[in-house]
Amino acid sequence: MYFRHFGIALLSAAALLPLTGACTKVESVQAESRIGLAYNVALEQPRTKAATAYSESVPFKSYAWYLPAGKSWARDKSDATAYFADATISFDSRVWRNTEQHYYWPKAGSLSFRSYSPASIPVASATSTDGISVDKDGVTLTNWVLNKTTNQDTDFMIADLTSDRTANVTTYGYLGVPTLFRHKLAKLTIQASSGPVPTEGQEPKIYKISLKYIFTKGTYTPAAEAAAGGTATPEAWGSKDEMEEIVIFEDSAGQTVDTKAHNFTGASGLLVIPQVLNAYTAATDSRSTPAAIYVEYAYYDTATGGYPSTPSSAEKSFEGVASNLWAIGHQYTYSLVIGEENDPIEFDAGVADWSDGGSYTIKIGGE
């Protein structure tokens, strides 16, 4: 892993005024230390299992719990007391830290940390359960809405639990609390090209691309440890509803495409709620209609010297496709190829590079 922009902060300010949940015993321990607590922040790069730089312009939230010396998070989590909560951590003078409140390592005992990004995600409250909530068991995001126009600029991530820490640690020459973020949404790239080499000025046109029957609201729950006699529960997006059509591109004039792939989702791609794409019934939600990709397109008509007034259309269900799941932290690339097959849309599996996802060729139409 590669980490950057973190370090030890030797602070001389007064002792930390603890946030909610910190007890008197912890306060007295804090007052004995002057070793500043900083963060060691990075973003996982799944292909290499290394880490890439986390954006310095995106603050995140962090929570910490305290355990006395001799106790560990794995064995004694229930005994942990809040050290600080809902702390906004931002990049400041080569150190990731809370710029409004100094935090110090306790002289005795250990701290365990949970963090999520970005800090701008609304926090659940006593009057509304919608939004982020954090406890010892993890981070939950309730009733998150994500479509083409809502929350597309919010790349929801959660850092791995960092437990039983007693000081800033060195990672490849840097100091801080190791904070490795992982994506919790899925991401799509949709591009299109012409199969046969078109005559210049007679390229096929695309008028509309959309994803149909897509869940655009859901609740993320963290993995849960197995209770006595039970089984562990993996992280998941459940309680999905508000199914809708996500229009990727629509233009009455059409967009011509040639053999070079044209990206319709932009450099940042399209964020979506992770979901199963085929029909299913589950405990928290179900899908009666498989998700599908829909395309309106047209070929140049040499007889009339133009394009038809009404474009052709094709819709392909994801039912039975090799990858019928948009998984947490994965990117999927869909390449639309116009005019290669008479079968309107066909999938061909490949490999993508964001996080163990897939790349698919979708062959559309034919003259």
Coordinates of C-alpha atoms in Angstrom, one line a residue:
M1 CA 0.0 0.0 0.0
Y2 CA 1.1 3.6 -0.6
F3 CA 0.0 6.3 1.7
R4 CA 0.7 10.0 1.5
H5 CA 0.1 13.3 3.3
F6 CA -0.1 12.4 6.9
G7 CA 2.1 12.7 9.8
I8 CA 2.6 13.2 13.5
A9 CA 1.1 16.4 15.0
L10 CA 3.0 17.6 18.1
L11 CA 0.4 19.9 19.6
S12 CA 0.7 22.2 22.6
A13 CA -2.9 23.2 22.9
A14 CA -5.1 22.4 26.0
A15 CA -6.2 18.8 26.5
L16 CA -9.0 17.5 24.3
L17 CA -12.5 18.4 25.3
P18 CA -14.2 15.1 24.5
L19 CA -17.2 14.6 22.3
T20 CA -20.3 12.6 23.2
G21 CA -19.8 9.4 25.1
A22 CA -16.3 10.0 26.6
C23 CA -16.2 9.3 30.3
T24 CA -14.3 11.1 33.1
K25 CA -11.6 8.3 33.2
V26 CA -10.8 8.9 29.6
E27 CA -10.5 12.6 30.1
S28 CA -7.9 12.2 32.8
V29 CA -5.9 9.8 30.6
Q30 CA -6.1 12.3 27.7
A31 CA -4.7 15.1 29.8
E32 CA -1.5 13.2 30.4
S33 CA -0.5 13.0 26.7
R34 CA 0.8 15.5 24.3
I35 CA 1.2 13.2 21.3
G36 CA -1.2 14.6 18.6
L37 CA -3.5 12.2 16.8
A38 CA -3.2 12.4 13.0
Y39 CA -4.6 10.2 10.2
N40 CA -2.8 8.2 7.6
V41 CA -5.3 8.3 4.6
A42 CA -5.4 6.4 1.4
L43 CA -7.8 4.8 -1.1
E44 CA -7.7 1.2 -2.1
Q45 CA -6.6 0.4 -5.7
P46 CA -8.0 -3.1 -6.1
R47 CA -6.2 -4.3 -9.1
T48 CA -2.8 -4.1 -7.4
K49 CA -4.1 -4.5 -3.9
A50 CA -2.1 -1.3 -3.2
A51 CA -3.5 2.1 -2.4
T52 CA -3.8 5.4 -4.2
A53 CA -4.0 8.9 -3.0
Y54 CA -7.2 10.0 -1.3
S55 CA -8.3 13.5 -2.4
E56 CA -7.0 16.2 -0.2
S57 CA -10.1 18.3 -0.9
V58 CA -12.6 15.8 0.5
P59 CA -13.0 15.8 4.4
F60 CA -14.2 12.7 6.1
K61 CA -15.8 11.7 9.4
S62 CA -14.2 9.7 12.1
Y63 CA -15.2 8.0 15.4
A64 CA -13.0 6.6 18.1
W65 CA -13.5 4.3 21.1
Y66 CA -11.3 3.8 24.1
L67 CA -10.3 0.6 25.9
P68 CA -8.1 0.4 29.0
A69 CA -4.8 -1.4 28.8
G70 CA -5.1 -5.1 28.7
K71 CA -8.3 -5.1 26.7
S72 CA -8.7 -5.6 22.9
W73 CA -11.4 -4.7 20.4
A74 CA -12.0 -8.2 19.2
R75 CA -12.6 -9.5 22.7
D76 CA -13.9 -6.5 24.7
K77 CA -15.7 -4.3 22.2
S78 CA -18.7 -4.1 24.4
D79 CA -16.6 -2.4 27.1
A80 CA -15.3 0.3 24.8
T81 CA -16.3 3.9 25.5
A82 CA -16.6 6.8 23.0
Y83 CA -13.4 8.8 22.8
F84 CA -14.8 11.2 20.1
A85 CA -17.6 11.1 17.6
D86 CA -18.6 12.7 14.4
A87 CA -15.2 14.4 14.0
T88 CA -14.6 16.1 10.6
I89 CA -11.1 15.3 9.5
S90 CA -9.6 17.4 6.8
F91 CA -6.2 18.0 5.2
D92 CA -4.2 20.7 7.0
S93 CA -0.5 21.5 6.6
R94 CA 0.5 18.0 5.4
V95 CA -1.6 16.4 8.2
W96 CA -5.1 14.8 8.2
R97 CA -6.7 16.0 11.4
N98 CA -9.7 17.8 12.9
T99 CA -8.7 21.5 12.5
E100 CA -11.2 22.7 15.1
Q101 CA -10.3 20.4 17.9
H102 CA -7.0 18.7 18.8
Y103 CA -7.0 15.1 19.7
Y104 CA -4.3 13.3 21.8
W105 CA -3.4 9.7 22.2
P106 CA -4.2 8.4 25.7
K107 CA -1.1 7.7 27.8
A108 CA -2.5 4.2 28.6
G109 CA -5.0 2.0 26.8
S110 CA -5.9 1.9 23.1
L111 CA -8.1 3.5 20.5
S112 CA -10.2 1.9 17.7
F113 CA -11.5 3.9 14.8
R114 CA -14.3 3.9 12.2
S115 CA -14.4 6.5 9.4
Y116 CA -16.5 7.2 6.3
S117 CA -16.3 9.6 3.4
P118 CA -17.4 12.2 2.4
A119 CA -18.2 14.2 5.5
S120 CA -21.0 15.9 3.7
I121 CA -23.4 12.9 3.9
P122 CA -26.3 13.8 6.2
V123 CA -26.3 12.2 9.6
A124 CA -29.3 10.3 10.9
S125 CA -31.1 12.0 13.9
A126 CA -33.7 11.4 16.5
T127 CA -36.3 12.9 14.1
S128 CA -35.2 11.1 10.9
T129 CA -33.4 7.8 10.4
D130 CA -32.4 8.7 6.9
G131 CA -28.7 9.3 6.5
I132 CA -25.5 8.0 8.2
S133 CA -25.3 6.4 11.6
V134 CA -22.2 5.0 13.2
D135 CA -21.7 2.7 16.2
K136 CA -19.2 0.1 17.3
D137 CA -20.6 -2.4 14.8
G138 CA -20.0 -0.2 11.8
V139 CA -21.4 2.4 9.4
T140 CA -25.0 2.3 8.2
L141 CA -26.5 4.5 5.4
T142 CA -30.3 4.5 5.4
N143 CA -32.6 5.4 2.5
W144 CA -29.8 6.7 0.2
V145 CA -31.2 8.1 -3.0
L146 CA -28.9 7.8 -6.1
N147 CA -29.9 8.5 -9.6
K148 CA -28.7 10.6 -12.6
T149 CA -29.3 13.9 -10.8
T150 CA -29.2 13.1 -7.1
N151 CA -26.0 12.4 -5.2
Q152 CA -23.9 11.6 -8.3
D153 CA -21.0 13.6 -6.8
T154 CA -21.0 11.6 -3.6
D155 CA -18.7 8.6 -3.7
F156 CA -19.7 6.9 -0.5
M157 CA -16.8 5.1 1.1
I158 CA -16.0 3.4 4.4
A159 CA -12.5 2.9 5.8
D160 CA -11.4 -0.4 7.2
L161 CA -11.7 -0.7 11.0
T162 CA -8.5 0.3 12.7
S163 CA -8.4 -1.3 16.1
D164 CA -6.2 -1.4 19.3
R165 CA -4.0 1.5 18.3
T166 CA -1.8 3.3 20.9
A167 CA 0.0 5.8 18.8
N168 CA 0.5 7.1 15.2
V169 CA 2.2 4.2 13.3
T170 CA 4.7 4.4 10.5
T171 CA 3.6 3.2 7.1
Y172 CA 6.2 3.5 4.4
G173 CA 7.9 6.3 6.2
Y174 CA 4.8 8.2 7.3
L175 CA 3.0 8.5 10.7
G176 CA -0.7 8.4 11.5
V177 CA -3.8 6.2 12.0
P178 CA -4.0 3.9 9.0
T179 CA -7.3 4.8 7.2
L180 CA -7.9 2.9 4.0
F181 CA -11.2 3.7 2.3
R182 CA -13.2 1.3 0.1
H183 CA -16.0 2.2 -2.3
K184 CA -19.5 1.1 -1.2
L185 CA -21.4 2.0 -4.4
A186 CA -21.0 0.5 -7.9
K187 CA -19.9 2.5 -11.0
L188 CA -20.8 2.2 -14.7
T189 CA -19.1 3.4 -17.8
I190 CA -21.2 3.3 -21.0
Q191 CA -19.6 3.9 -24.4
A192 CA -20.6 3.4 -28.0
S193 CA -18.9 2.9 -31.3
S194 CA -19.7 1.7 -34.9
G195 CA -18.9 -1.9 -35.7
P196 CA -18.3 -1.7 -39.5
V197 CA -16.1 1.3 -40.6
P198 CA -18.7 3.9 -41.7
T199 CA -18.4 6.2 -44.7
E200 CA -17.5 9.7 -43.5
G201 CA -20.7 11.7 -43.0
Q202 CA -22.8 8.5 -42.9
E203 CA -22.0 7.3 -39.4
P204 CA -24.8 5.7 -37.4
K205 CA -26.5 7.9 -34.8
I206 CA -27.5 7.3 -31.2
Y207 CA -30.5 9.2 -29.9
K208 CA -31.0 7.7 -26.5
I209 CA -29.3 5.4 -24.0
S210 CA -31.0 4.5 -20.7
L211 CA -31.0 2.0 -17.9
K212 CA -34.5 0.7 -17.1
Y213 CA -36.0 -0.8 -14.0
I214 CA -33.1 0.4 -11.8
F215 CA -33.3 0.7 -8.0
T216 CA -32.4 4.2 -7.1
K217 CA -32.9 4.1 -3.3
G218 CA -31.5 1.7 -0.7
T219 CA -29.9 1.1 2.7
Y220 CA -26.4 0.0 3.2
T221 CA -25.7 -2.2 6.3
P222 CA -22.2 -3.3 7.4
A223 CA -21.1 -6.9 7.8
A224 CA -22.2 -8.5 11.1
E225 CA -20.2 -11.0 13.1
A226 CA -21.9 -14.3 13.8
A227 CA -23.8 -14.5 17.0
A228 CA -23.5 -17.7 19.2
G229 CA -24.8 -20.5 17.1
G230 CA -25.5 -18.2 14.1
T231 CA -23.8 -17.2 10.9
A232 CA -22.0 -14.0 9.9
T233 CA -23.8 -11.6 7.6
P234 CA -21.9 -9.8 4.8
E235 CA -22.2 -6.1 4.0
A236 CA -25.2 -5.5 1.7
W237 CA -27.5 -2.9 0.1
G238 CA -31.1 -3.8 1.1
S239 CA -34.5 -2.2 1.4
K240 CA -34.2 -1.1 -2.2
D241 CA -37.2 0.7 -3.8
E242 CA -38.0 3.7 -6.1
M243 CA -37.2 1.8 -9.2
E244 CA -36.9 4.1 -12.2
E245 CA -35.3 4.7 -15.6
I246 CA -31.9 6.4 -15.6
V247 CA -31.5 8.3 -18.8
I248 CA -27.8 8.3 -19.7
F249 CA -28.1 10.3 -23.0
E250 CA -30.9 11.7 -25.0
D251 CA -30.8 14.1 -27.9
S252 CA -33.3 14.5 -30.7
A253 CA -30.6 15.5 -33.1
G254 CA -28.6 12.3 -32.3
Q255 CA -25.0 11.7 -31.7
T256 CA -22.9 10.1 -34.5
V257 CA -20.4 7.4 -33.6
D258 CA -17.5 5.8 -35.5
T259 CA -15.2 3.0 -34.7
K260 CA -13.6 5.0 -31.8
A261 CA -15.5 4.5 -28.5
H262 CA -17.5 7.5 -27.4
N263 CA -18.0 7.7 -23.6
F264 CA -21.5 8.7 -22.7
T265 CA -21.0 8.7 -18.9
G266 CA -17.9 11.0 -18.8
A267 CA -14.6 10.5 -17.1
S268 CA -16.1 10.0 -13.6
G269 CA -18.6 7.4 -14.7
L270 CA -22.1 6.8 -13.3
L271 CA -22.6 5.9 -9.7
V272 CA -25.4 3.4 -8.9
I273 CA -26.9 1.5 -6.0
P274 CA -25.3 -2.0 -5.9
Q275 CA -28.1 -4.4 -6.9
V276 CA -29.0 -7.8 -8.5
L277 CA -30.2 -7.2 -12.0
N278 CA -32.3 -10.2 -12.6
A279 CA -35.7 -11.0 -11.1
Y280 CA -35.6 -12.2 -7.5
T281 CA -37.4 -12.2 -4.1
A282 CA -35.5 -11.4 -0.9
A283 CA -36.3 -10.7 2.7
T284 CA -36.0 -6.9 2.4
D285 CA -36.8 -6.3 -1.3
S286 CA -37.6 -8.0 -4.6
R287 CA -37.5 -7.4 -8.3
S288 CA -40.2 -8.7 -10.7
T289 CA -38.8 -7.1 -13.8
P290 CA -35.1 -7.6 -14.7
A291 CA -33.0 -4.5 -15.2
A292 CA -32.4 -3.6 -18.9
I293 CA -30.4 -1.3 -21.1
Y294 CA -32.4 0.6 -23.8
V295 CA -31.0 2.2 -26.9
E296 CA -32.5 4.3 -29.7
Y297 CA -30.4 4.5 -32.9
A298 CA -30.5 4.9 -36.6
Y299 CA -28.4 4.2 -39.7
Y300 CA -27.8 6.7 -42.5
D301 CA -30.1 6.0 -45.5
T302 CA -28.2 6.3 -48.7
A303 CA -31.5 6.2 -50.7
T304 CA -32.9 9.3 -49.1
G305 CA -29.6 10.9 -48.2
G306 CA -30.4 11.2 -44.5
Y307 CA -31.6 9.5 -41.3
P308 CA -35.1 8.2 -40.8
S309 CA -37.5 10.4 -38.9
T310 CA -38.2 7.6 -36.4
P311 CA -35.1 5.8 -34.9
S312 CA -35.0 2.1 -34.2
S313 CA -34.9 0.9 -30.6
A314 CA -33.6 -2.1 -28.8
E315 CA -33.9 -3.2 -25.2
K316 CA -31.8 -6.0 -23.6
S317 CA -32.7 -7.5 -20.3
F318 CA -29.8 -8.3 -17.9
E319 CA -31.6 -11.6 -17.1
G320 CA -29.2 -14.5 -17.5
V321 CA -26.2 -12.3 -18.4
A322 CA -22.8 -13.7 -17.1
S323 CA -22.6 -10.8 -14.6
N324 CA -26.2 -10.0 -13.5
L325 CA -25.0 -8.1 -10.4
W326 CA -23.6 -4.6 -9.8
A327 CA -21.5 -5.4 -6.7
I328 CA -20.3 -3.2 -4.0
G329 CA -17.0 -1.4 -5.0
H330 CA -17.1 -2.7 -8.6
Q331 CA -17.0 -0.8 -11.9
Y332 CA -18.7 -2.2 -15.1
T333 CA -18.1 -1.0 -18.6
Y334 CA -20.7 -1.5 -21.3
S335 CA -19.6 -0.9 -24.9
L336 CA -22.4 -0.5 -27.4
V337 CA -21.4 -1.5 -30.9
I338 CA -23.8 -0.3 -33.6
G339 CA -24.5 -2.4 -36.7
E340 CA -22.5 -5.6 -35.9
E341 CA -25.3 -8.2 -35.4
N342 CA -28.9 -8.6 -36.5
D343 CA -29.7 -9.7 -33.0
P344 CA -30.5 -6.3 -31.4
I345 CA -28.3 -6.6 -28.2
E346 CA -25.8 -9.2 -27.2
F347 CA -23.4 -9.4 -24.3
D348 CA -19.8 -10.5 -24.3
A349 CA -18.0 -10.7 -21.0
G350 CA -14.6 -9.2 -20.4
V351 CA -12.6 -7.6 -17.6
A352 CA -12.7 -4.1 -16.2
D353 CA -10.3 -2.3 -14.0
W354 CA -12.0 -0.4 -11.2
S355 CA -12.5 -3.3 -8.8
D356 CA -13.0 -6.8 -10.0
G357 CA -15.9 -5.8 -12.2
G358 CA -16.7 -6.6 -15.8
S359 CA -16.6 -5.2 -19.3
Y360 CA -19.3 -6.1 -21.8
T361 CA -19.8 -5.6 -25.5
I362 CA -23.4 -5.0 -26.5
K363 CA -24.0 -5.5 -30.2
I364 CA -26.9 -3.5 -31.5
G365 CA -28.8 -3.9 -34.8
G366 CA -27.5 -4.5 -38.2
E367 CA -28.9 -3.4 -41.5

